[in-house]
């Protein structure tokens, strides 16, 4: 008996089932496309048919002003991207340290845990704008030697605020790992630090990767708030162009660029979330 004789041959019923599923998939795609087109047409008709549409279009969607403002907004966006990278790394690192401090056991570490808890409570409760104003406008007033620039202080405000949120995400991941795994690692001769590094943290980070990425997406938007302190990022460049032309189109340009910047990160977040869900389901 040759190998070709033992090859699997689907039955007629299975072939009919596959064909039916293919037809259902095509039908679902067509229905989804049609419903989306109808809804989009209704929205376009409702907006463009409004009495003040012409005035809004001139004030917010002027192509000539958009083309004029685009180079300056792009230069400002490059500052936002660099700030995002450094703030994301700083927030992740500081948040992980605070989460580890909150998980320390023993009465001798109570002051450390209390300090970590106070930190997370404070910076999760404070509005980000207030933190930016205090660090960029208040701290320079101390006139200390070696005072960093306003941009660095604004980035520090973002790191301090978002590390409070990320610390709770990391802590949730650490506490989701069953204590028996730590006990098993200790029974094999690993120290507490080695057990956290080689057993707990890899599982914890993998479990909380989706919320970590979601917070990074939120940080990507909030880096634009540093413009309140003066640095010329995309938002500040749009504000300057708006003041020059007495037109709000540059803000729309900046908003579109921020959305385009967020799309890859959002796609990665969705992919990681779907992958985690499939792993949890055992697929």
PDB file of C-alpha atoms in Angstrom:
ATOM      1  CA  UNK A   1       0.000   0.000   0.000  1.00  0.00           C
ATOM      2  CA  UNK A   2       1.484   3.287  -1.111  1.00  0.00           C
ATOM      3  CA  UNK A   3       1.388   6.541   0.815  1.00  0.00           C
ATOM      4  CA  UNK A   4      -1.058   8.050  -1.680  1.00  0.00           C
ATOM      5  CA  UNK A   5      -3.523   5.243  -0.980  1.00  0.00           C
ATOM      6  CA  UNK A   6      -3.593   6.104   2.735  1.00  0.00           C
ATOM      7  CA  UNK A   7      -4.025   9.861   2.188  1.00  0.00           C
ATOM      8  CA  UNK A   8      -7.055  11.396   3.841  1.00  0.00           C
ATOM      9  CA  UNK A   9      -9.949  12.050   1.494  1.00  0.00           C
ATOM     10  CA  UNK A  10     -12.713  14.317   2.825  1.00  0.00           C
ATOM     11  CA  UNK A  11     -16.228  13.009   2.502  1.00  0.00           C
ATOM     12  CA  UNK A  12     -18.944  14.667   0.506  1.00  0.00           C
ATOM     13  CA  UNK A  13     -20.625  15.878   3.704  1.00  0.00           C
ATOM     14  CA  UNK A  14     -17.440  17.538   4.879  1.00  0.00           C
ATOM     15  CA  UNK A  15     -16.896  19.179   1.515  1.00  0.00           C
ATOM     16  CA  UNK A  16     -20.449  20.542   1.624  1.00  0.00           C
ATOM     17  CA  UNK A  17     -19.827  21.857   5.143  1.00  0.00           C
ATOM     18  CA  UNK A  18     -16.622  23.639   4.039  1.00  0.00           C
ATOM     19  CA  UNK A  19     -18.399  25.146   1.041  1.00  0.00           C
ATOM     20  CA  UNK A  20     -21.283  26.317   3.256  1.00  0.00           C
ATOM     21  CA  UNK A  21     -18.864  27.967   5.689  1.00  0.00           C
ATOM     22  CA  UNK A  22     -17.105  29.694   2.815  1.00  0.00           C
ATOM     23  CA  UNK A  23     -20.424  31.025   1.502  1.00  0.00           C
ATOM     24  CA  UNK A  24     -21.370  32.216   4.987  1.00  0.00           C
ATOM     25  CA  UNK A  25     -18.052  34.022   5.345  1.00  0.00           C
ATOM     26  CA  UNK A  26     -18.470  35.780   1.997  1.00  0.00           C
ATOM     27  CA  UNK A  27     -22.037  36.693   2.878  1.00  0.00           C
ATOM     28  CA  UNK A  28     -20.980  38.117   6.243  1.00  0.00           C
ATOM     29  CA  UNK A  29     -18.252  40.211   4.599  1.00  0.00           C
ATOM     30  CA  UNK A  30     -20.675  41.598   2.025  1.00  0.00           C
ATOM     31  CA  UNK A  31     -23.302  42.416   4.648  1.00  0.00           C
ATOM     32  CA  UNK A  32     -20.693  44.112   6.855  1.00  0.00           C
ATOM     33  CA  UNK A  33     -19.366  46.163   3.923  1.00  0.00           C
ATOM     34  CA  UNK A  34     -22.876  47.178   2.854  1.00  0.00           C
ATOM     35  CA  UNK A  35     -23.950  48.205   6.350  1.00  0.00           C
ATOM     36  CA  UNK A  36     -20.722  50.169   6.825  1.00  0.00           C
ATOM     37  CA  UNK A  37     -21.217  51.968   3.520  1.00  0.00           C
ATOM     38  CA  UNK A  38     -24.822  52.846   4.382  1.00  0.00           C
ATOM     39  CA  UNK A  39     -23.877  54.141   7.832  1.00  0.00           C
ATOM     40  CA  UNK A  40     -20.976  56.145   6.396  1.00  0.00           C
ATOM     41  CA  UNK A  41     -23.222  57.677   3.747  1.00  0.00           C
ATOM     42  CA  UNK A  42     -25.774  58.663   6.385  1.00  0.00           C
ATOM     43  CA  UNK A  43     -23.105  60.287   8.551  1.00  0.00           C
ATOM     44  CA  UNK A  44     -21.634  62.195   5.593  1.00  0.00           C
ATOM     45  CA  UNK A  45     -25.094  63.379   4.580  1.00  0.00           C
ATOM     46  CA  UNK A  46     -25.923  64.465   8.135  1.00  0.00           C
ATOM     47  CA  UNK A  47     -22.684  66.411   8.564  1.00  0.00           C
ATOM     48  CA  UNK A  48     -22.450  68.030   5.134  1.00  0.00           C
ATOM     49  CA  UNK A  49     -26.142  68.848   5.163  1.00  0.00           C
ATOM     50  CA  UNK A  50     -25.905  70.842   8.387  1.00  0.00           C
ATOM     51  CA  UNK A  51     -26.573  74.598   8.029  1.00  0.00           C
ATOM     52  CA  UNK A  52     -23.142  75.601   9.314  1.00  0.00           C
ATOM     53  CA  UNK A  53     -21.116  72.997   7.416  1.00  0.00           C
ATOM     54  CA  UNK A  54     -19.501  75.486   5.015  1.00  0.00           C
ATOM     55  CA  UNK A  55     -18.237  77.642   7.863  1.00  0.00           C
ATOM     56  CA  UNK A  56     -16.933  74.642   9.802  1.00  0.00           C
ATOM     57  CA  UNK A  57     -15.161  73.323   6.704  1.00  0.00           C
ATOM     58  CA  UNK A  58     -13.427  76.654   6.172  1.00  0.00           C
ATOM     59  CA  UNK A  59     -12.355  76.855   9.822  1.00  0.00           C
ATOM     60  CA  UNK A  60     -11.211  73.254  10.341  1.00  0.00           C
ATOM     61  CA  UNK A  61     -10.608  71.654   6.924  1.00  0.00           C
ATOM     62  CA  UNK A  62      -8.759  74.185   4.788  1.00  0.00           C
ATOM     63  CA  UNK A  63      -6.367  72.243   2.479  1.00  0.00           C
ATOM     64  CA  UNK A  64      -4.020  75.177   1.828  1.00  0.00           C
ATOM     65  CA  UNK A  65      -3.543  75.920   5.523  1.00  0.00           C
ATOM     66  CA  UNK A  66      -3.084  72.198   6.232  1.00  0.00           C
ATOM     67  CA  UNK A  67      -0.296  71.995   3.642  1.00  0.00           C
ATOM     68  CA  UNK A  68       1.346  75.100   5.079  1.00  0.00           C
ATOM     69  CA  UNK A  69       1.225  73.829   8.676  1.00  0.00           C
ATOM     70  CA  UNK A  70       2.245  70.231   7.961  1.00  0.00           C
ATOM     71  CA  UNK A  71       6.075  70.695   7.964  1.00  0.00           C
ATOM     72  CA  UNK A  72       6.108  72.489  11.323  1.00  0.00           C
ATOM     73  CA  UNK A  73       3.697  69.993  12.877  1.00  0.00           C
ATOM     74  CA  UNK A  74       5.823  67.090  11.614  1.00  0.00           C
ATOM     75  CA  UNK A  75       8.935  68.603  13.187  1.00  0.00           C
ATOM     76  CA  UNK A  76       7.039  68.944  16.437  1.00  0.00           C
ATOM     77  CA  UNK A  77       5.787  65.359  16.159  1.00  0.00           C
ATOM     78  CA  UNK A  78       9.372  64.112  16.067  1.00  0.00           C
ATOM     79  CA  UNK A  79       9.813  65.643  19.521  1.00  0.00           C
ATOM     80  CA  UNK A  80       6.671  63.828  20.687  1.00  0.00           C
ATOM     81  CA  UNK A  81       8.012  60.511  19.381  1.00  0.00           C
ATOM     82  CA  UNK A  82      11.344  60.883  21.158  1.00  0.00           C
ATOM     83  CA  UNK A  83       9.610  61.918  24.353  1.00  0.00           C
ATOM     84  CA  UNK A  84       7.249  58.951  24.071  1.00  0.00           C
ATOM     85  CA  UNK A  85      10.131  56.471  23.832  1.00  0.00           C
ATOM     86  CA  UNK A  86      11.984  57.807  26.862  1.00  0.00           C
ATOM     87  CA  UNK A  87       8.839  58.279  28.958  1.00  0.00           C
ATOM     88  CA  UNK A  88       7.538  54.794  28.139  1.00  0.00           C
ATOM     89  CA  UNK A  89      10.825  53.169  29.130  1.00  0.00           C
ATOM     90  CA  UNK A  90      11.068  55.264  32.289  1.00  0.00           C
ATOM     91  CA  UNK A  91       7.470  54.569  33.291  1.00  0.00           C
ATOM     92  CA  UNK A  92       7.839  50.825  32.744  1.00  0.00           C
ATOM     93  CA  UNK A  93      11.067  50.656  34.723  1.00  0.00           C
ATOM     94  CA  UNK A  94       9.882  52.794  37.631  1.00  0.00           C
ATOM     95  CA  UNK A  95       6.495  51.086  37.697  1.00  0.00           C
ATOM     96  CA  UNK A  96       8.120  47.661  37.915  1.00  0.00           C
ATOM     97  CA  UNK A  97      10.343  48.786  40.795  1.00  0.00           C
ATOM     98  CA  UNK A  98       7.374  50.192  42.711  1.00  0.00           C
ATOM     99  CA  UNK A  99       5.368  47.012  42.120  1.00  0.00           C
ATOM    100  CA  UNK A 100       8.243  44.904  43.468  1.00  0.00           C
ATOM    101  CA  UNK A 101       8.482  47.141  46.536  1.00  0.00           C
ATOM    102  CA  UNK A 102       4.767  46.663  47.199  1.00  0.00           C
ATOM    103  CA  UNK A 103       5.134  42.888  47.109  1.00  0.00           C
ATOM    104  CA  UNK A 104       7.914  42.733  49.719  1.00  0.00           C
ATOM    105  CA  UNK A 105       6.974  40.637  52.727  1.00  0.00           C
ATOM    106  CA  UNK A 106       7.892  41.002  56.374  1.00  0.00           C
ATOM    107  CA  UNK A 107       7.329  43.729  58.959  1.00  0.00           C
ATOM    108  CA  UNK A 108      10.761  45.217  58.382  1.00  0.00           C
ATOM    109  CA  UNK A 109       9.690  46.290  54.881  1.00  0.00           C
ATOM    110  CA  UNK A 110       6.487  47.977  56.050  1.00  0.00           C
ATOM    111  CA  UNK A 111       7.873  51.536  55.567  1.00  0.00           C
ATOM    112  CA  UNK A 112       8.911  50.643  52.018  1.00  0.00           C
ATOM    113  CA  UNK A 113       5.491  49.188  51.229  1.00  0.00           C
ATOM    114  CA  UNK A 114       3.769  52.216  52.773  1.00  0.00           C
ATOM    115  CA  UNK A 115       5.901  54.549  50.668  1.00  0.00           C
ATOM    116  CA  UNK A 116       5.100  52.595  47.494  1.00  0.00           C
ATOM    117  CA  UNK A 117       1.376  52.590  48.307  1.00  0.00           C
ATOM    118  CA  UNK A 118       1.436  56.334  48.982  1.00  0.00           C
ATOM    119  CA  UNK A 119       3.206  56.895  45.677  1.00  0.00           C
ATOM    120  CA  UNK A 120       0.653  54.978  43.630  1.00  0.00           C
ATOM    121  CA  UNK A 121      -2.295  56.565  45.435  1.00  0.00           C
ATOM    122  CA  UNK A 122      -0.897  60.062  44.990  1.00  0.00           C
ATOM    123  CA  UNK A 123       0.049  59.990  41.329  1.00  0.00           C
ATOM    124  CA  UNK A 124      -3.004  58.012  40.264  1.00  0.00           C
ATOM    125  CA  UNK A 125      -5.169  60.623  41.958  1.00  0.00           C
ATOM    126  CA  UNK A 126      -3.378  63.764  40.771  1.00  0.00           C
ATOM    127  CA  UNK A 127      -4.416  65.146  37.365  1.00  0.00           C
ATOM    128  CA  UNK A 128      -1.526  64.955  34.931  1.00  0.00           C
ATOM    129  CA  UNK A 129      -1.837  68.638  34.037  1.00  0.00           C
ATOM    130  CA  UNK A 130      -1.265  69.649  37.658  1.00  0.00           C
ATOM    131  CA  UNK A 131       1.832  67.440  37.893  1.00  0.00           C
ATOM    132  CA  UNK A 132       3.193  69.011  34.691  1.00  0.00           C
ATOM    133  CA  UNK A 133       2.563  72.530  35.977  1.00  0.00           C
ATOM    134  CA  UNK A 134       4.193  71.817  39.357  1.00  0.00           C
ATOM    135  CA  UNK A 135       7.319  70.284  37.835  1.00  0.00           C
ATOM    136  CA  UNK A 136       7.747  72.663  34.883  1.00  0.00           C
ATOM    137  CA  UNK A 137       6.678  75.931  36.532  1.00  0.00           C
ATOM    138  CA  UNK A 138       7.207  75.349  40.235  1.00  0.00           C
ATOM    139  CA  UNK A 139      10.445  73.360  40.419  1.00  0.00           C
ATOM    140  CA  UNK A 140      12.463  75.838  38.269  1.00  0.00           C
ATOM    141  CA  UNK A 141      11.467  78.529  40.746  1.00  0.00           C
ATOM    142  CA  UNK A 142      13.725  76.849  43.318  1.00  0.00           C
ATOM    143  CA  UNK A 143      16.723  78.022  41.232  1.00  0.00           C
ATOM    144  CA  UNK A 144      18.770  74.964  42.040  1.00  0.00           C
ATOM    145  CA  UNK A 145      22.111  74.272  40.382  1.00  0.00           C
ATOM    146  CA  UNK A 146      21.939  71.921  37.414  1.00  0.00           C
ATOM    147  CA  UNK A 147      18.210  72.389  36.884  1.00  0.00           C
ATOM    148  CA  UNK A 148      17.135  70.346  33.818  1.00  0.00           C
ATOM    149  CA  UNK A 149      15.230  71.840  30.931  1.00  0.00           C
ATOM    150  CA  UNK A 150      11.477  72.261  30.892  1.00  0.00           C
ATOM    151  CA  UNK A 151      11.214  69.396  28.401  1.00  0.00           C
ATOM    152  CA  UNK A 152      12.985  67.027  30.793  1.00  0.00           C
ATOM    153  CA  UNK A 153      10.792  68.166  33.670  1.00  0.00           C
ATOM    154  CA  UNK A 154       7.676  67.631  31.570  1.00  0.00           C
ATOM    155  CA  UNK A 155       8.864  64.145  30.696  1.00  0.00           C
ATOM    156  CA  UNK A 156       9.516  63.487  34.385  1.00  0.00           C
ATOM    157  CA  UNK A 157       5.913  64.468  35.133  1.00  0.00           C
ATOM    158  CA  UNK A 158       4.693  61.930  32.598  1.00  0.00           C
ATOM    159  CA  UNK A 159       6.971  59.232  34.025  1.00  0.00           C
ATOM    160  CA  UNK A 160       5.883  59.895  37.613  1.00  0.00           C
ATOM    161  CA  UNK A 161       2.191  59.820  36.719  1.00  0.00           C
ATOM    162  CA  UNK A 162       2.170  56.793  34.434  1.00  0.00           C
ATOM    163  CA  UNK A 163       4.503  54.748  36.624  1.00  0.00           C
ATOM    164  CA  UNK A 164       1.804  54.872  39.296  1.00  0.00           C
ATOM    165  CA  UNK A 165      -0.661  53.219  36.912  1.00  0.00           C
ATOM    166  CA  UNK A 166       1.848  50.739  35.525  1.00  0.00           C
ATOM    167  CA  UNK A 167       2.952  49.754  39.030  1.00  0.00           C
ATOM    168  CA  UNK A 168      -0.566  48.526  39.776  1.00  0.00           C
ATOM    169  CA  UNK A 169      -0.643  46.620  36.488  1.00  0.00           C
ATOM    170  CA  UNK A 170       2.650  44.921  37.301  1.00  0.00           C
ATOM    171  CA  UNK A 171       1.504  44.179  40.855  1.00  0.00           C
ATOM    172  CA  UNK A 172      -1.666  42.546  39.553  1.00  0.00           C
ATOM    173  CA  UNK A 173       0.434  40.342  37.283  1.00  0.00           C
ATOM    174  CA  UNK A 174       2.816  39.378  40.087  1.00  0.00           C
ATOM    175  CA  UNK A 175       0.006  38.497  42.455  1.00  0.00           C
ATOM    176  CA  UNK A 176      -1.735  36.438  39.751  1.00  0.00           C
ATOM    177  CA  UNK A 177       1.129  33.920  39.857  1.00  0.00           C
ATOM    178  CA  UNK A 178       0.220  31.197  42.355  1.00  0.00           C
ATOM    179  CA  UNK A 179       2.346  31.214  45.540  1.00  0.00           C
ATOM    180  CA  UNK A 180       3.045  27.508  45.089  1.00  0.00           C
ATOM    181  CA  UNK A 181       5.322  28.345  42.178  1.00  0.00           C
ATOM    182  CA  UNK A 182       7.439  30.569  44.398  1.00  0.00           C
ATOM    183  CA  UNK A 183       7.483  27.824  47.039  1.00  0.00           C
ATOM    184  CA  UNK A 184       8.572  25.296  44.426  1.00  0.00           C
ATOM    185  CA  UNK A 185      11.341  27.578  43.243  1.00  0.00           C
ATOM    186  CA  UNK A 186      12.547  28.116  46.804  1.00  0.00           C
ATOM    187  CA  UNK A 187      12.521  24.365  47.420  1.00  0.00           C
ATOM    188  CA  UNK A 188      14.863  23.975  44.455  1.00  0.00           C
ATOM    189  CA  UNK A 189      17.365  26.271  46.118  1.00  0.00           C
ATOM    190  CA  UNK A 190      16.507  29.573  44.429  1.00  0.00           C
ATOM    191  CA  UNK A 191      16.564  32.713  46.503  1.00  0.00           C
ATOM    192  CA  UNK A 192      13.553  35.013  46.653  1.00  0.00           C
ATOM    193  CA  UNK A 193      15.208  37.365  44.163  1.00  0.00           C
ATOM    194  CA  UNK A 194      16.003  34.517  41.781  1.00  0.00           C
ATOM    195  CA  UNK A 195      12.460  33.150  42.076  1.00  0.00           C
ATOM    196  CA  UNK A 196      11.011  36.559  41.229  1.00  0.00           C
ATOM    197  CA  UNK A 197      13.385  37.013  38.301  1.00  0.00           C
ATOM    198  CA  UNK A 198      13.196  33.560  36.710  1.00  0.00           C
ATOM    199  CA  UNK A 199       9.746  32.279  37.747  1.00  0.00           C
ATOM    200  CA  UNK A 200       7.321  35.052  38.713  1.00  0.00           C
ATOM    201  CA  UNK A 201       8.205  38.065  36.570  1.00  0.00           C
ATOM    202  CA  UNK A 202       8.259  36.274  33.175  1.00  0.00           C
ATOM    203  CA  UNK A 203       4.736  34.961  33.786  1.00  0.00           C
ATOM    204  CA  UNK A 204       3.509  38.229  35.277  1.00  0.00           C
ATOM    205  CA  UNK A 205       4.731  40.386  32.391  1.00  0.00           C
ATOM    206  CA  UNK A 206       3.273  37.994  29.834  1.00  0.00           C
ATOM    207  CA  UNK A 207      -0.127  38.071  31.545  1.00  0.00           C
ATOM    208  CA  UNK A 208      -0.346  41.852  31.822  1.00  0.00           C
ATOM    209  CA  UNK A 209       1.168  42.702  28.435  1.00  0.00           C
ATOM    210  CA  UNK A 210      -2.184  43.894  26.962  1.00  0.00           C
ATOM    211  CA  UNK A 211      -2.949  46.443  29.735  1.00  0.00           C
ATOM    212  CA  UNK A 212       0.670  47.598  29.667  1.00  0.00           C
ATOM    213  CA  UNK A 213       0.378  48.311  25.953  1.00  0.00           C
ATOM    214  CA  UNK A 214      -2.957  50.061  26.488  1.00  0.00           C
ATOM    215  CA  UNK A 215      -1.335  52.413  28.990  1.00  0.00           C
ATOM    216  CA  UNK A 216       1.437  53.037  26.476  1.00  0.00           C
ATOM    217  CA  UNK A 217      -1.181  54.064  23.901  1.00  0.00           C
ATOM    218  CA  UNK A 218      -2.633  56.493  26.447  1.00  0.00           C
ATOM    219  CA  UNK A 219       0.860  57.848  27.119  1.00  0.00           C
ATOM    220  CA  UNK A 220       1.323  58.392  23.392  1.00  0.00           C
ATOM    221  CA  UNK A 221      -1.560  60.863  23.478  1.00  0.00           C
ATOM    222  CA  UNK A 222      -0.599  62.569  26.718  1.00  0.00           C
ATOM    223  CA  UNK A 223       2.932  63.441  25.600  1.00  0.00           C
ATOM    224  CA  UNK A 224       1.233  66.317  23.773  1.00  0.00           C
ATOM    225  CA  UNK A 225       0.482  67.916  27.147  1.00  0.00           C
ATOM    226  CA  UNK A 226       4.132  68.952  27.513  1.00  0.00           C
ATOM    227  CA  UNK A 227       3.254  71.779  25.133  1.00  0.00           C
ATOM    228  CA  UNK A 228       1.589  73.454  28.128  1.00  0.00           C
ATOM    229  CA  UNK A 229       5.065  74.111  29.506  1.00  0.00           C
ATOM    230  CA  UNK A 230       6.406  75.662  26.301  1.00  0.00           C
ATOM    231  CA  UNK A 231       8.277  73.029  24.227  1.00  0.00           C
ATOM    232  CA  UNK A 232       7.325  73.202  20.571  1.00  0.00           C
ATOM    233  CA  UNK A 233       5.893  69.770  19.880  1.00  0.00           C
ATOM    234  CA  UNK A 234       3.167  68.933  17.374  1.00  0.00           C
ATOM    235  CA  UNK A 235       0.408  70.472  19.492  1.00  0.00           C
ATOM    236  CA  UNK A 236       2.349  73.693  20.152  1.00  0.00           C
ATOM    237  CA  UNK A 237       3.302  73.951  16.474  1.00  0.00           C
ATOM    238  CA  UNK A 238      -0.368  73.580  15.557  1.00  0.00           C
ATOM    239  CA  UNK A 239      -1.265  76.265  18.082  1.00  0.00           C
ATOM    240  CA  UNK A 240       1.280  78.675  16.616  1.00  0.00           C
ATOM    241  CA  UNK A 241       0.047  78.023  13.079  1.00  0.00           C
ATOM    242  CA  UNK A 242      -3.545  78.482  14.221  1.00  0.00           C
ATOM    243  CA  UNK A 243      -2.678  81.878  15.703  1.00  0.00           C
ATOM    244  CA  UNK A 244      -0.973  82.896  12.444  1.00  0.00           C
ATOM    245  CA  UNK A 245      -3.871  81.937  10.148  1.00  0.00           C
ATOM    246  CA  UNK A 246      -6.807  82.394  12.528  1.00  0.00           C
ATOM    247  CA  UNK A 247      -7.879  78.924  11.457  1.00  0.00           C
ATOM    248  CA  UNK A 248      -8.130  75.631  13.380  1.00  0.00           C
ATOM    249  CA  UNK A 249      -7.027  73.338  10.543  1.00  0.00           C
ATOM    250  CA  UNK A 250      -3.510  72.832  12.015  1.00  0.00           C
ATOM    251  CA  UNK A 251      -5.099  71.189  15.067  1.00  0.00           C
ATOM    252  CA  UNK A 252      -6.817  68.715  12.753  1.00  0.00           C
ATOM    253  CA  UNK A 253      -3.475  68.023  11.074  1.00  0.00           C
ATOM    254  CA  UNK A 254      -1.853  67.341  14.443  1.00  0.00           C
ATOM    255  CA  UNK A 255      -4.755  65.104  15.471  1.00  0.00           C
ATOM    256  CA  UNK A 256      -4.525  63.040  12.287  1.00  0.00           C
ATOM    257  CA  UNK A 257      -0.781  62.584  12.771  1.00  0.00           C
ATOM    258  CA  UNK A 258      -1.302  61.419  16.349  1.00  0.00           C
ATOM    259  CA  UNK A 259      -3.880  58.894  15.154  1.00  0.00           C
ATOM    260  CA  UNK A 260      -1.513  57.591  12.476  1.00  0.00           C
ATOM    261  CA  UNK A 261       1.202  57.319  15.097  1.00  0.00           C
ATOM    262  CA  UNK A 262      -1.086  55.328  17.397  1.00  0.00           C
ATOM    263  CA  UNK A 263      -2.409  52.867  14.803  1.00  0.00           C
ATOM    264  CA  UNK A 264       0.650  50.524  14.794  1.00  0.00           C
ATOM    265  CA  UNK A 265       0.768  50.431  18.583  1.00  0.00           C
ATOM    266  CA  UNK A 266      -2.965  49.794  18.808  1.00  0.00           C
ATOM    267  CA  UNK A 267      -2.668  46.993  16.237  1.00  0.00           C
ATOM    268  CA  UNK A 268       0.125  45.381  18.272  1.00  0.00           C
ATOM    269  CA  UNK A 269      -1.997  45.708  21.412  1.00  0.00           C
ATOM    270  CA  UNK A 270      -4.947  43.982  19.755  1.00  0.00           C
ATOM    271  CA  UNK A 271      -2.695  41.216  18.442  1.00  0.00           C
ATOM    272  CA  UNK A 272      -1.143  40.605  21.860  1.00  0.00           C
ATOM    273  CA  UNK A 273      -4.589  40.601  23.489  1.00  0.00           C
ATOM    274  CA  UNK A 274      -5.926  38.082  20.976  1.00  0.00           C
ATOM    275  CA  UNK A 275      -2.857  35.898  21.366  1.00  0.00           C
ATOM    276  CA  UNK A 276      -3.187  35.944  25.146  1.00  0.00           C
ATOM    277  CA  UNK A 277      -6.862  35.022  24.905  1.00  0.00           C
ATOM    278  CA  UNK A 278      -6.095  32.092  22.606  1.00  0.00           C
ATOM    279  CA  UNK A 279      -3.313  30.892  24.905  1.00  0.00           C
ATOM    280  CA  UNK A 280      -5.638  31.061  27.877  1.00  0.00           C
ATOM    281  CA  UNK A 281      -8.285  29.134  25.965  1.00  0.00           C
ATOM    282  CA  UNK A 282      -5.737  26.438  25.173  1.00  0.00           C
ATOM    283  CA  UNK A 283      -5.828  26.830  21.410  1.00  0.00           C
TER     284      UNK A 283
END
